[in-house]
Tab-separated table of C-alpha atoms and ligand atoms in Angstrom:
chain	number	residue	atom	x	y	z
K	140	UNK	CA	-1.068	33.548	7.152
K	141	UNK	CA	2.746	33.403	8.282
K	142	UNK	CA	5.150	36.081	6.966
K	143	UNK	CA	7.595	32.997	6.605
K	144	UNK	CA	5.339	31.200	3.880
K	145	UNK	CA	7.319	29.721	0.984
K	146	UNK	CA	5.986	30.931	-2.386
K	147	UNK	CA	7.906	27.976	-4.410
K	148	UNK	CA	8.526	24.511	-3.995
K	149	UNK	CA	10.468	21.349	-5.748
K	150	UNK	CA	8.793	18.232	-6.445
K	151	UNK	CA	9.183	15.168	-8.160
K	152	UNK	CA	7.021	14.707	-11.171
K	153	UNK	CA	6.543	12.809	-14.215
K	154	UNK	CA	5.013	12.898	-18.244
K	155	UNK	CA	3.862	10.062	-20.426
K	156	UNK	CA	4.857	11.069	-24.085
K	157	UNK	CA	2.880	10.368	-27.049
K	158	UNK	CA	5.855	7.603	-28.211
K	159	UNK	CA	5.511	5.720	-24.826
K	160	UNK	CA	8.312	7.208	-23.242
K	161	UNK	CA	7.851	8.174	-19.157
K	162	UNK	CA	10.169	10.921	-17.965
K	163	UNK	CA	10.779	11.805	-14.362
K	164	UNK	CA	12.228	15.771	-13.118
K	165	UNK	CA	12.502	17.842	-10.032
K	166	UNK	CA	10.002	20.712	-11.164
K	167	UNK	CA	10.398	24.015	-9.487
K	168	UNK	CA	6.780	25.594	-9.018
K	169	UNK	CA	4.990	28.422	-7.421
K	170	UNK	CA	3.526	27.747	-4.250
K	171	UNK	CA	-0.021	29.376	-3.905
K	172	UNK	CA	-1.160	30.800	0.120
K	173	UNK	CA	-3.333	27.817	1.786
K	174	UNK	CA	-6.566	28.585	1.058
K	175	UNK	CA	-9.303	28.378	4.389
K	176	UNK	CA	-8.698	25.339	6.035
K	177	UNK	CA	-5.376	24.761	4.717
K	178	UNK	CA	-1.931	24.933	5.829
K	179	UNK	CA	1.456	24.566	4.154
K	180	UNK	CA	3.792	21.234	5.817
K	181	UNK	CA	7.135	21.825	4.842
K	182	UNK	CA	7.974	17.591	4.393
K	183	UNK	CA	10.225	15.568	6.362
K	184	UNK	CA	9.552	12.341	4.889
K	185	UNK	CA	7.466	10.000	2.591
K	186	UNK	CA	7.535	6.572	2.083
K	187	UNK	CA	7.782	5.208	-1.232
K	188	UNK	CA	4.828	2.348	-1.987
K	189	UNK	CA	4.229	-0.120	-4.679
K	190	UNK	CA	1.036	1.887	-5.652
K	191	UNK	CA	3.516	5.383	-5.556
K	192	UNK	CA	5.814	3.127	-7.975
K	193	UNK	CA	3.167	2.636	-10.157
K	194	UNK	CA	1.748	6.327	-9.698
K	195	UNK	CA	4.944	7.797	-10.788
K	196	UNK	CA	6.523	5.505	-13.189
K	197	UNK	CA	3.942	3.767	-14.920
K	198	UNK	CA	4.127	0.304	-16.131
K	199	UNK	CA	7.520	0.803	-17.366
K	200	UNK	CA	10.040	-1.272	-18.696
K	201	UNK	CA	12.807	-0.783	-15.832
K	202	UNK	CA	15.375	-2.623	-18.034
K	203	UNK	CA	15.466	-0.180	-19.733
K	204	UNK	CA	15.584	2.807	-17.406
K	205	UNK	CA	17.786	5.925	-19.173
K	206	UNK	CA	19.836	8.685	-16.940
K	207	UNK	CA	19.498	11.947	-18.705
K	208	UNK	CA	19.930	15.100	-18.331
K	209	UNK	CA	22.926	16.544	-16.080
K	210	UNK	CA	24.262	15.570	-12.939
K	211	UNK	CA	23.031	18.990	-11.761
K	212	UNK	CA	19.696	18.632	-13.291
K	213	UNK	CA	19.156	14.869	-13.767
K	214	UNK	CA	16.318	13.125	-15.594
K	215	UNK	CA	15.236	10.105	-15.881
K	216	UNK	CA	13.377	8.499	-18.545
K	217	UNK	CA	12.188	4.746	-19.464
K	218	UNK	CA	9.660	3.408	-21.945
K	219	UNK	CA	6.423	1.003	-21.369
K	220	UNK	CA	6.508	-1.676	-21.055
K	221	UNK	CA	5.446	-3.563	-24.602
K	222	UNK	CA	1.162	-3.271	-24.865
K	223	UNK	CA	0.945	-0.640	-21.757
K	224	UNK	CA	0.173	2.270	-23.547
K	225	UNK	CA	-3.187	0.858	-24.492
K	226	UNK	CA	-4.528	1.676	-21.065
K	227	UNK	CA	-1.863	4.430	-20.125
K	228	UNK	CA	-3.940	6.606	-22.680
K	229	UNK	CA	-5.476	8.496	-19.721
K	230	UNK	CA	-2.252	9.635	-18.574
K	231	UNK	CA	-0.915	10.961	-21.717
K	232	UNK	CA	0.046	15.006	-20.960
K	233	UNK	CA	-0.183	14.971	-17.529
K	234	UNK	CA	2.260	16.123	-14.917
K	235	UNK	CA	1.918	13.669	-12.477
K	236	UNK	CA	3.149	14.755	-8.875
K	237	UNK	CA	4.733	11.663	-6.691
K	238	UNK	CA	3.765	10.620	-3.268
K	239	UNK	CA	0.456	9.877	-1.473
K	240	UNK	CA	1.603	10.660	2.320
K	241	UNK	CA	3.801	11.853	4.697
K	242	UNK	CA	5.547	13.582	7.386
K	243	UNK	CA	6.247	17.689	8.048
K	244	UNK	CA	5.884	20.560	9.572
K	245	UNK	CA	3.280	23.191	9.306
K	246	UNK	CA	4.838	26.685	8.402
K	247	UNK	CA	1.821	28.478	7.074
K	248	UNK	CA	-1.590	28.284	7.459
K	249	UNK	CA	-5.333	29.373	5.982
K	250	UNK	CA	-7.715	30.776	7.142
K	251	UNK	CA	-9.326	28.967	9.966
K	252	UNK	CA	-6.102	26.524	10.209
K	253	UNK	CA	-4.236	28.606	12.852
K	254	UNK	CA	-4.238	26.653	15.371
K	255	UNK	CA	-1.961	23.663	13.428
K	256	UNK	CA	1.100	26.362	13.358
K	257	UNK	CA	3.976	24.744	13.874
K	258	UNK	CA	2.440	21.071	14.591
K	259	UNK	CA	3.959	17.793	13.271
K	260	UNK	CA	1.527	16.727	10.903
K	261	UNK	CA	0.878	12.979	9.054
K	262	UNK	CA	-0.538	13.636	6.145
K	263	UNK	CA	-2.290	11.982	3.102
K	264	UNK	CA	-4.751	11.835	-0.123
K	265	UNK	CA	-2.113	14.096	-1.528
K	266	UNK	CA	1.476	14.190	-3.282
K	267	UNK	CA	4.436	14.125	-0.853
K	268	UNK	CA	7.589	14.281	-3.023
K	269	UNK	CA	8.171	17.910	-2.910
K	270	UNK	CA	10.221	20.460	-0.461
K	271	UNK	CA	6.419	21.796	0.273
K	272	UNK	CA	2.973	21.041	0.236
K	273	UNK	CA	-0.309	22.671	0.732
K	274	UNK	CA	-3.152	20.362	2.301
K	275	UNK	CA	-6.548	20.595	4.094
K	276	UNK	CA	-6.290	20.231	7.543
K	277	UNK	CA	-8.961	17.090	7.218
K	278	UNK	CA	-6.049	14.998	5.607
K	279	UNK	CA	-3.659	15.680	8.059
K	280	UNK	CA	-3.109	14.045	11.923
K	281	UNK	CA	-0.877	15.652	14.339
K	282	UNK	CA	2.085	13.455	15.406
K	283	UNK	CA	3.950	13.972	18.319
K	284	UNK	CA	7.593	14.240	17.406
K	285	UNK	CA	8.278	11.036	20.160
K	286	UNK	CA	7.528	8.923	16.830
K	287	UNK	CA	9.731	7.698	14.677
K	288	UNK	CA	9.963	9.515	11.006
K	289	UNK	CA	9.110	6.254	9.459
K	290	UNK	CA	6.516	5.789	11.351
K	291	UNK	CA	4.539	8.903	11.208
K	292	UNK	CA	6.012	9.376	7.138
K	293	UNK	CA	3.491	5.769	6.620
K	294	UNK	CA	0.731	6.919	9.018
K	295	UNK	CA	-2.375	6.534	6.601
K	296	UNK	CA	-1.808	4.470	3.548
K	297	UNK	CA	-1.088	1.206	5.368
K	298	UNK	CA	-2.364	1.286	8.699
K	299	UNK	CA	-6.080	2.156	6.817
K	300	UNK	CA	-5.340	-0.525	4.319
K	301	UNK	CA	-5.382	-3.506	7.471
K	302	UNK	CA	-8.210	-1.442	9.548
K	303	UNK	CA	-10.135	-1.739	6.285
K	304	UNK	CA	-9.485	-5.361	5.649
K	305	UNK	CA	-10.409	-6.128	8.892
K	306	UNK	CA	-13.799	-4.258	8.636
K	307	UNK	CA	-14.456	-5.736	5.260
K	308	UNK	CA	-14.145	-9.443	6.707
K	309	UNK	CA	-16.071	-8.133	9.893
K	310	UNK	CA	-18.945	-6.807	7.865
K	311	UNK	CA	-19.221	-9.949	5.607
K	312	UNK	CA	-18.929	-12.028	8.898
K	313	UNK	CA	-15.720	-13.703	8.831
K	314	UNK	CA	-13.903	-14.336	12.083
K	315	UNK	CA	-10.573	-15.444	10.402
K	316	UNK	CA	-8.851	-14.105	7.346
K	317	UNK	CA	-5.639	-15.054	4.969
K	318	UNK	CA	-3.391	-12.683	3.809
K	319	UNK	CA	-0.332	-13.308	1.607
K	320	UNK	CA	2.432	-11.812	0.871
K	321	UNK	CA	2.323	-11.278	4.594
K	322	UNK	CA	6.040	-10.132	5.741
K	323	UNK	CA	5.098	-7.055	4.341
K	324	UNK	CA	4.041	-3.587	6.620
K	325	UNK	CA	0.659	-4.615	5.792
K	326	UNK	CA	1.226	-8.429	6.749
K	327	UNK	CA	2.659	-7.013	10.008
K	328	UNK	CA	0.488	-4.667	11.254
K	329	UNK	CA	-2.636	-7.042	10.143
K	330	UNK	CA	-0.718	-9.564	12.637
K	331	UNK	CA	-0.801	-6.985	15.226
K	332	UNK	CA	-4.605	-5.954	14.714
K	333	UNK	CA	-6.078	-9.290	14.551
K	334	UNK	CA	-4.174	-10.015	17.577
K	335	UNK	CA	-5.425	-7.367	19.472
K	336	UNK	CA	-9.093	-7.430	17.833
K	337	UNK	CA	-9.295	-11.247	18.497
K	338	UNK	CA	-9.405	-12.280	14.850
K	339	UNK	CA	-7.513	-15.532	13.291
K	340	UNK	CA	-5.046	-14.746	10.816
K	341	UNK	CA	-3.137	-17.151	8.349
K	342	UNK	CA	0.004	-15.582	7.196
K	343	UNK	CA	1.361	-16.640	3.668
K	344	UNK	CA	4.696	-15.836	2.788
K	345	UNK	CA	6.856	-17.228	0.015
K	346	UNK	CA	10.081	-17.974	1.663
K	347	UNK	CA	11.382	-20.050	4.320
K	348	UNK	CA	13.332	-17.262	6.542
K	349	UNK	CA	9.790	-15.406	6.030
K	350	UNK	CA	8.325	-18.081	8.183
K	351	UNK	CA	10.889	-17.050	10.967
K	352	UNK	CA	10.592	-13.624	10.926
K	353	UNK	CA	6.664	-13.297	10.982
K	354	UNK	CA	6.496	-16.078	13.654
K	355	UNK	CA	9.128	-14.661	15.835
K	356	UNK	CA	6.634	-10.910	15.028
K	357	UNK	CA	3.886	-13.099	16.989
K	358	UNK	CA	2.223	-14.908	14.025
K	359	UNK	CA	0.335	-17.714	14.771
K	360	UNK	CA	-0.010	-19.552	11.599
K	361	UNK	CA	2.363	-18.567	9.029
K	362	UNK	CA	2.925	-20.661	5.567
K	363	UNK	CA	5.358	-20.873	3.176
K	364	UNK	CA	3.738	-21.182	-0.452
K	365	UNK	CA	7.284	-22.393	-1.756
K	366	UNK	CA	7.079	-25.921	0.025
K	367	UNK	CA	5.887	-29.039	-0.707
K	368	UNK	CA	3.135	-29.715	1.692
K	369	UNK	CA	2.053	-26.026	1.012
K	370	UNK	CA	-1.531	-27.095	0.108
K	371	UNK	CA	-1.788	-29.682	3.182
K	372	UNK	CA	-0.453	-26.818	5.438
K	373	UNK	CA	-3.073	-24.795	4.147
K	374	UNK	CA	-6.206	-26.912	4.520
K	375	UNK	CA	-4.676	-27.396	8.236
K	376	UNK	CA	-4.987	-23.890	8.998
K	377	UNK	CA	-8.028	-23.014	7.278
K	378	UNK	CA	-9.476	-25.938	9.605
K	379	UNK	CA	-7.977	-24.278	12.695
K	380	UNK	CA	-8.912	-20.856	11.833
K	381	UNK	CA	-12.091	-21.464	9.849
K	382	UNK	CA	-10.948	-18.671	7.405
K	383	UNK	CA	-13.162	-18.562	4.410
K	384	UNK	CA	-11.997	-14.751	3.245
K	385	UNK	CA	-8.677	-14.166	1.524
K	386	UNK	CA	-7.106	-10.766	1.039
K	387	UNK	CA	-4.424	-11.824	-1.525
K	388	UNK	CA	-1.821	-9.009	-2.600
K	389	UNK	CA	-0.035	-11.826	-4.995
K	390	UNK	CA	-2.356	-13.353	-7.148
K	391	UNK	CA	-0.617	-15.757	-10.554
K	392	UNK	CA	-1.369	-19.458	-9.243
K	393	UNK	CA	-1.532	-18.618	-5.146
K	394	UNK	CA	-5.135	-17.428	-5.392
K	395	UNK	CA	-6.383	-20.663	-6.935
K	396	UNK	CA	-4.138	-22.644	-4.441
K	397	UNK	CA	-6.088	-20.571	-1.478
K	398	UNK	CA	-9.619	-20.977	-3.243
K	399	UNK	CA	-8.883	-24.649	-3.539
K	400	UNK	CA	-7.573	-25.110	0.263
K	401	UNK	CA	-10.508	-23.483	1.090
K	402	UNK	CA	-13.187	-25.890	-0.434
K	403	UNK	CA	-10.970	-28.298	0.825
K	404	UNK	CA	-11.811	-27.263	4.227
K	405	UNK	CA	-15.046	-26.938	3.378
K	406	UNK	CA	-15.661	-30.316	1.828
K	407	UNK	CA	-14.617	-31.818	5.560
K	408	UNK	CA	-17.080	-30.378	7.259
K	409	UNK	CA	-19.918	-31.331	5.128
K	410	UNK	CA	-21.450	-34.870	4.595
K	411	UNK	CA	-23.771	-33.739	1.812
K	412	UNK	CA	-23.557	-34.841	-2.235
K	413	UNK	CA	-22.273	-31.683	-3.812
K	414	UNK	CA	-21.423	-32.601	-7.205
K	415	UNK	CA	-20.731	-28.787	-7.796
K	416	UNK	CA	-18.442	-28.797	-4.426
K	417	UNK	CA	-19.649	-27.364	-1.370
K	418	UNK	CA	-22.111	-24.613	-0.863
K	419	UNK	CA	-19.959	-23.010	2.215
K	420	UNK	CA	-20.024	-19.010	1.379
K	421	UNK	CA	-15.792	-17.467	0.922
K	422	UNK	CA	-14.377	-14.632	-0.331
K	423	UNK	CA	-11.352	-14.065	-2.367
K	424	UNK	CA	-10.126	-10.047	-2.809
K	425	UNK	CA	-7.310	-9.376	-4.884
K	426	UNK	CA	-5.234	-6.336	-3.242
K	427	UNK	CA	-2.503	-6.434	-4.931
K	428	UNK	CA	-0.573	-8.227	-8.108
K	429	UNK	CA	3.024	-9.458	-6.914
K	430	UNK	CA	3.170	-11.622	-9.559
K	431	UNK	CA	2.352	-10.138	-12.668
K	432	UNK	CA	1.249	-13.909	-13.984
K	433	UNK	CA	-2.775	-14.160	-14.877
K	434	UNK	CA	-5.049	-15.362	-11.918
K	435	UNK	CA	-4.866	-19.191	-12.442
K	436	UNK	CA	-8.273	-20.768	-10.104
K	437	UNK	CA	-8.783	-24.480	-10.603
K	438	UNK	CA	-12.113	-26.946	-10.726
K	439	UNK	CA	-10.969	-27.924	-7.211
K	440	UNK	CA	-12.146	-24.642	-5.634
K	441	UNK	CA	-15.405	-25.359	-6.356
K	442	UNK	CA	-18.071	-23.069	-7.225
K	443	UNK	CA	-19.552	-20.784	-4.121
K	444	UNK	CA	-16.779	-18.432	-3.843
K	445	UNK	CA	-16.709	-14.436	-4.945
K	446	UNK	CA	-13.722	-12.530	-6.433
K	447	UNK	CA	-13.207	-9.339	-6.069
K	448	UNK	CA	-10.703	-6.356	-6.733
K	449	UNK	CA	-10.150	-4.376	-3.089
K	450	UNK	CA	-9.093	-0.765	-2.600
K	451	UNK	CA	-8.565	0.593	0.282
K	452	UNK	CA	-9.751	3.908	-0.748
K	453	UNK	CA	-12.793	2.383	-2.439
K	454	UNK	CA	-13.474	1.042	1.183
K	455	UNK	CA	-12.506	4.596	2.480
K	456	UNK	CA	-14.986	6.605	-0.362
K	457	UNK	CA	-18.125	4.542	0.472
K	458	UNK	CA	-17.685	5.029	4.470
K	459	UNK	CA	-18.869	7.915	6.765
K	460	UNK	CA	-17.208	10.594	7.782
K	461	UNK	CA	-17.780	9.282	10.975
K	462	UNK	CA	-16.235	5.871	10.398
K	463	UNK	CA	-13.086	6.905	8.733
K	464	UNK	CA	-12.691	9.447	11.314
K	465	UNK	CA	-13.005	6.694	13.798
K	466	UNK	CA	-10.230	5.109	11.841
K	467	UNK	CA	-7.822	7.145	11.774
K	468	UNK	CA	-7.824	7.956	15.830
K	469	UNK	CA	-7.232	4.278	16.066
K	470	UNK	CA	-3.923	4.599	13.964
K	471	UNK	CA	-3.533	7.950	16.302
K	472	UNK	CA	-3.025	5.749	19.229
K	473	UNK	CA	-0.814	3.300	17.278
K	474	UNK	CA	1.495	4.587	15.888
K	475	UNK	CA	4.963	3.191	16.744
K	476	UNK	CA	3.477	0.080	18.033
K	477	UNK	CA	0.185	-1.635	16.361
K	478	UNK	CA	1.356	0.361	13.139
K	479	UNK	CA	5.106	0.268	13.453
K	480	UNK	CA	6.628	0.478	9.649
K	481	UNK	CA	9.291	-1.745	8.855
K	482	UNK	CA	11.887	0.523	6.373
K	483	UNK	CA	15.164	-0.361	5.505
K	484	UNK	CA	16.582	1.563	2.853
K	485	UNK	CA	16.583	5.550	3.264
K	486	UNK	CA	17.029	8.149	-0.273
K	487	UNK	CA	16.866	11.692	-0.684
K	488	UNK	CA	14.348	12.974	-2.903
K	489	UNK	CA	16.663	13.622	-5.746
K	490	UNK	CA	17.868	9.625	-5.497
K	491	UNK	CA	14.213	9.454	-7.661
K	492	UNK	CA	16.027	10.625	-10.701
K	493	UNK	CA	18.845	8.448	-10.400
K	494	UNK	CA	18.275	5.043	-12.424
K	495	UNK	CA	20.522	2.447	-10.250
K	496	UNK	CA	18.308	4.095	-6.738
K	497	UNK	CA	15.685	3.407	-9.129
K	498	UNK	CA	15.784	-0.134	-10.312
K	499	UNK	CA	16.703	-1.112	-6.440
K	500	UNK	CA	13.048	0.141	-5.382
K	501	UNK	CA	11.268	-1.188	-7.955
K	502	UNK	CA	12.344	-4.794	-5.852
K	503	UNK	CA	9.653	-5.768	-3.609
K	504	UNK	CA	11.008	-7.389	-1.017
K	505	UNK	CA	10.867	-7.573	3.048
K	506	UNK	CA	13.768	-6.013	3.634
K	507	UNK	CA	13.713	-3.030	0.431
K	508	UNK	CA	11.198	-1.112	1.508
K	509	UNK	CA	12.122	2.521	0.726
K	510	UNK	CA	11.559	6.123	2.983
K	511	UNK	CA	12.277	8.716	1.080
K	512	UNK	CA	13.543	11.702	3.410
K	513	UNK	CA	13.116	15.004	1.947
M	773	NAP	N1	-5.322	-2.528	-2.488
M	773	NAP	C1	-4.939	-1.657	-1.554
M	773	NAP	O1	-5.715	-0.782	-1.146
M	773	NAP	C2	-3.557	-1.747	-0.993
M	773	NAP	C3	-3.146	-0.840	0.006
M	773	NAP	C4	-1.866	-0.988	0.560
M	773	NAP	C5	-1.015	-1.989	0.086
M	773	NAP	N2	-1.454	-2.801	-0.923
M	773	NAP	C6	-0.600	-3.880	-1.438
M	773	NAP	O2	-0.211	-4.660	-0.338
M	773	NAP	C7	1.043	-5.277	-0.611
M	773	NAP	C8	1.941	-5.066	0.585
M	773	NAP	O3	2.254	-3.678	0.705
M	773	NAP	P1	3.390	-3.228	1.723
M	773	NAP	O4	3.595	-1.769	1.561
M	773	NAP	O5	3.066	-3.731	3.059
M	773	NAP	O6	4.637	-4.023	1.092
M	773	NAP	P2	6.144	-4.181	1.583
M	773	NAP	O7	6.273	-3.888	3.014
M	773	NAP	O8	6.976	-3.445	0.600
M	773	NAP	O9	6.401	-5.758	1.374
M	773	NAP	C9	6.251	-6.359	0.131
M	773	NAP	C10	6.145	-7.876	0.378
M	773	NAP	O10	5.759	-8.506	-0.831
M	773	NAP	C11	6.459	-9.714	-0.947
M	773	NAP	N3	6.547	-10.035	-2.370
M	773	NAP	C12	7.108	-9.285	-3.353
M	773	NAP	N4	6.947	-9.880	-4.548
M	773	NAP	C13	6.260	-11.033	-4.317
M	773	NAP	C14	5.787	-12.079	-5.138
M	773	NAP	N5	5.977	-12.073	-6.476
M	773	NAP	N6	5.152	-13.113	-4.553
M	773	NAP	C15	4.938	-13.140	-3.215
M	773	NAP	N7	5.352	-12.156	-2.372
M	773	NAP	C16	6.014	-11.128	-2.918
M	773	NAP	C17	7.804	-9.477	-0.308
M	773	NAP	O11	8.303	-10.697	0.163
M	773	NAP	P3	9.818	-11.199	-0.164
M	773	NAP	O12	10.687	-10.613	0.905
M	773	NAP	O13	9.690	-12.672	-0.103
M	773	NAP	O14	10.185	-10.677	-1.542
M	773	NAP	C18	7.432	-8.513	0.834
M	773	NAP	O15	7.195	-9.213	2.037
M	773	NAP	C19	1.549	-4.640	-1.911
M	773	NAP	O16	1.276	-5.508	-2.975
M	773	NAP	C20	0.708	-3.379	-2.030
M	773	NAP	O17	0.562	-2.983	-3.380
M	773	NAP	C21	-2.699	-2.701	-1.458
């Protein structure tokens, strides 16, 4: 192991207290050797996700976010939100370390790791918000230092989360998907992949100057769930595309608008009485949840569609070794372009304990999304 090995590190963490109150702090902590096959990245960078939000904050109430502590040792605290703690019981006395990937430096390593010395490493499957951080050399990729901090800092999480998609719709049989919320990284680089893999893609944003962006990006059929002829649009491009699979990160009334444009589609094509709608096979997976309203899925849809809750990491646990190693030499070779991140607000790690920094992330938008350089 290297003589220069840190034996502490900072990090940002966070506690659920028995009154339903969450509390962020830098913690200083020892720092043990990496252990065979490990080495020590001091960070560069992380980017800061929706599912990082929600790892390190909780379902909290950000109205009512609280600066404590000094300006030399700040804290920040905020309570749940009104029924959370119900199913926040889990979390209750943990120390819960922030981040799930990024960007460093290796400056010590285990046994059997010497040869990553001194690379630039992408790593993931671990918590990033710290000075340092040991990992096993299987959840790291070496990044040449050609590519842009954002870009290597959201190497895994993202780029896995569209190869994934892509292999779930693949697997099932779909040619063409729909996505929503689809100006996002993910909407992007989904774009990109289906482009290059030969899929169809319909893009579903919620705002008109989404529309622009994604279509000057390359997108072929983009939709904006705000206008009128929405649900025309829709049924248009699900004819065009023949997409019968969804992969909806919104949910609230959009997923029964998509489920509905779909058998929509589907009724066209048939000439056959189906009083219970028509027996055409689709797929609707929930990603993500946007819009915190219930799912809302009309009679119209029909009956011979499946929902289903989709993980990446679910997808990533039940593959090979093989397969997600497969993946992840695909992202190798696109980084920067296929996978290029879109970030446009920068923070210092400290800026987590800082409640105004704080309620500005916790906005979802195209243009917020956060690196956090460390
Ligand atoms: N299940 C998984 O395994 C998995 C993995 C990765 C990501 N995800 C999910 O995928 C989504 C995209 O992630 P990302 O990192 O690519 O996001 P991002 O780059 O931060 O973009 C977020 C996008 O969401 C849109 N948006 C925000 N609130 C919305 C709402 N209420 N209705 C419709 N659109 C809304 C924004 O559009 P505006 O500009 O119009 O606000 C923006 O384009 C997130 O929901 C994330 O949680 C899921």
């Amino acid at each position: 192991m290297s003589m220069s090995a840190p034996r502490r590190t900072r990090r940002v963490v966070s506690q659920l207290s028995e009154a339903g109150l969450i509390t962020l702090w830098m913690e200083e902590t020892e720092l043990p050797p990496p252990a065979p096959g490990e080495v020590t990245v001091r960070m560069e960078a992380a980017p800061l996700h929706s599912s990082d939000m929600h790892k390190l904050f909780g379902p909290i109430d950000t109205d009512r976010l609280v600066q404590a502590g000094s300006a030399k040792v700040p804290r920040l605290t905020a309570p749940l939100r009104d029924g959370a703690m119900a199913w926040q019981k889990n979390r209750l006395g943990l120390v819960i370390a922030g981040g799930s990937e990024g960007v460093g430096t290796v400056v010590a390593t285990g046994p059997g790791a010497e040869a990553w010395m001194d690379q630039r490493v992408a790593l993931w499957n671990v918590s990033t918000y710290g000075d340092h951080q040991n990992v096993k050399t299987a959840q790291c990729l070496v990044v040449s230092r050609q590519v842009d901090v954002a870009d290597a800092a959201s190497a895994f999480n993202n780029p896995l989360t569209v190869l994934c998609i892509v292999e779930t719709a693949r697997r099932l049989g779909y040619r063409a998907l729909i996505n929503t919320a689809a100006a996002s990284n993910v909407g992007r680089m989904l774009v990109n992949v289906c482009r290059e893999e030969g899929l169809g893609l319909v893009s579903v944003v919620r705002r008109p100057a989404a529309v622009q962006q994604l279509q000057a990006f390359g997108a072929d059929h983009v939709l904006d769930s705000s206008s009128a002829d929405f649900q025309g649009r829709l049924v248009d491009a699900i004819d065009a595309t023949g997409a019968m699979v969804c992969f909806d990160a919104v949910g609230g009334k959009l997923a029964g608008d998509i489920l509905a444009g779909m058998e929509s589609s589907a009724r066209k094509r048939s000439s056959e009485f189906a009083p219970y709608g028509s027996s055409e096979r689709r797929h609707y997976f929930m990603y993500g949840a946007l819009d915190p309203a219930p799912m809302e899925i009309p009679r119209s849809a029909g009956q011979s569609w499946t929902c289903s809750g989709w993980r990446f990491r679910e997808f990533i646990r039940q593959s090979s070794p093989e397969d997600v190693q497969r993946l992840v030499s695909q992202i190798g070779k696109g980084l920067g372009t296929t996978f290029k991140g879109h970030f446009s607000r920068r923070i210092g790690l400290l800026d987590l304990l800082h409640a105004n920094v704080v309620r500005e992330c916790f906005q979802r938008g195209t243009d917020s999304k956060t690196l956090i350089a460390i």
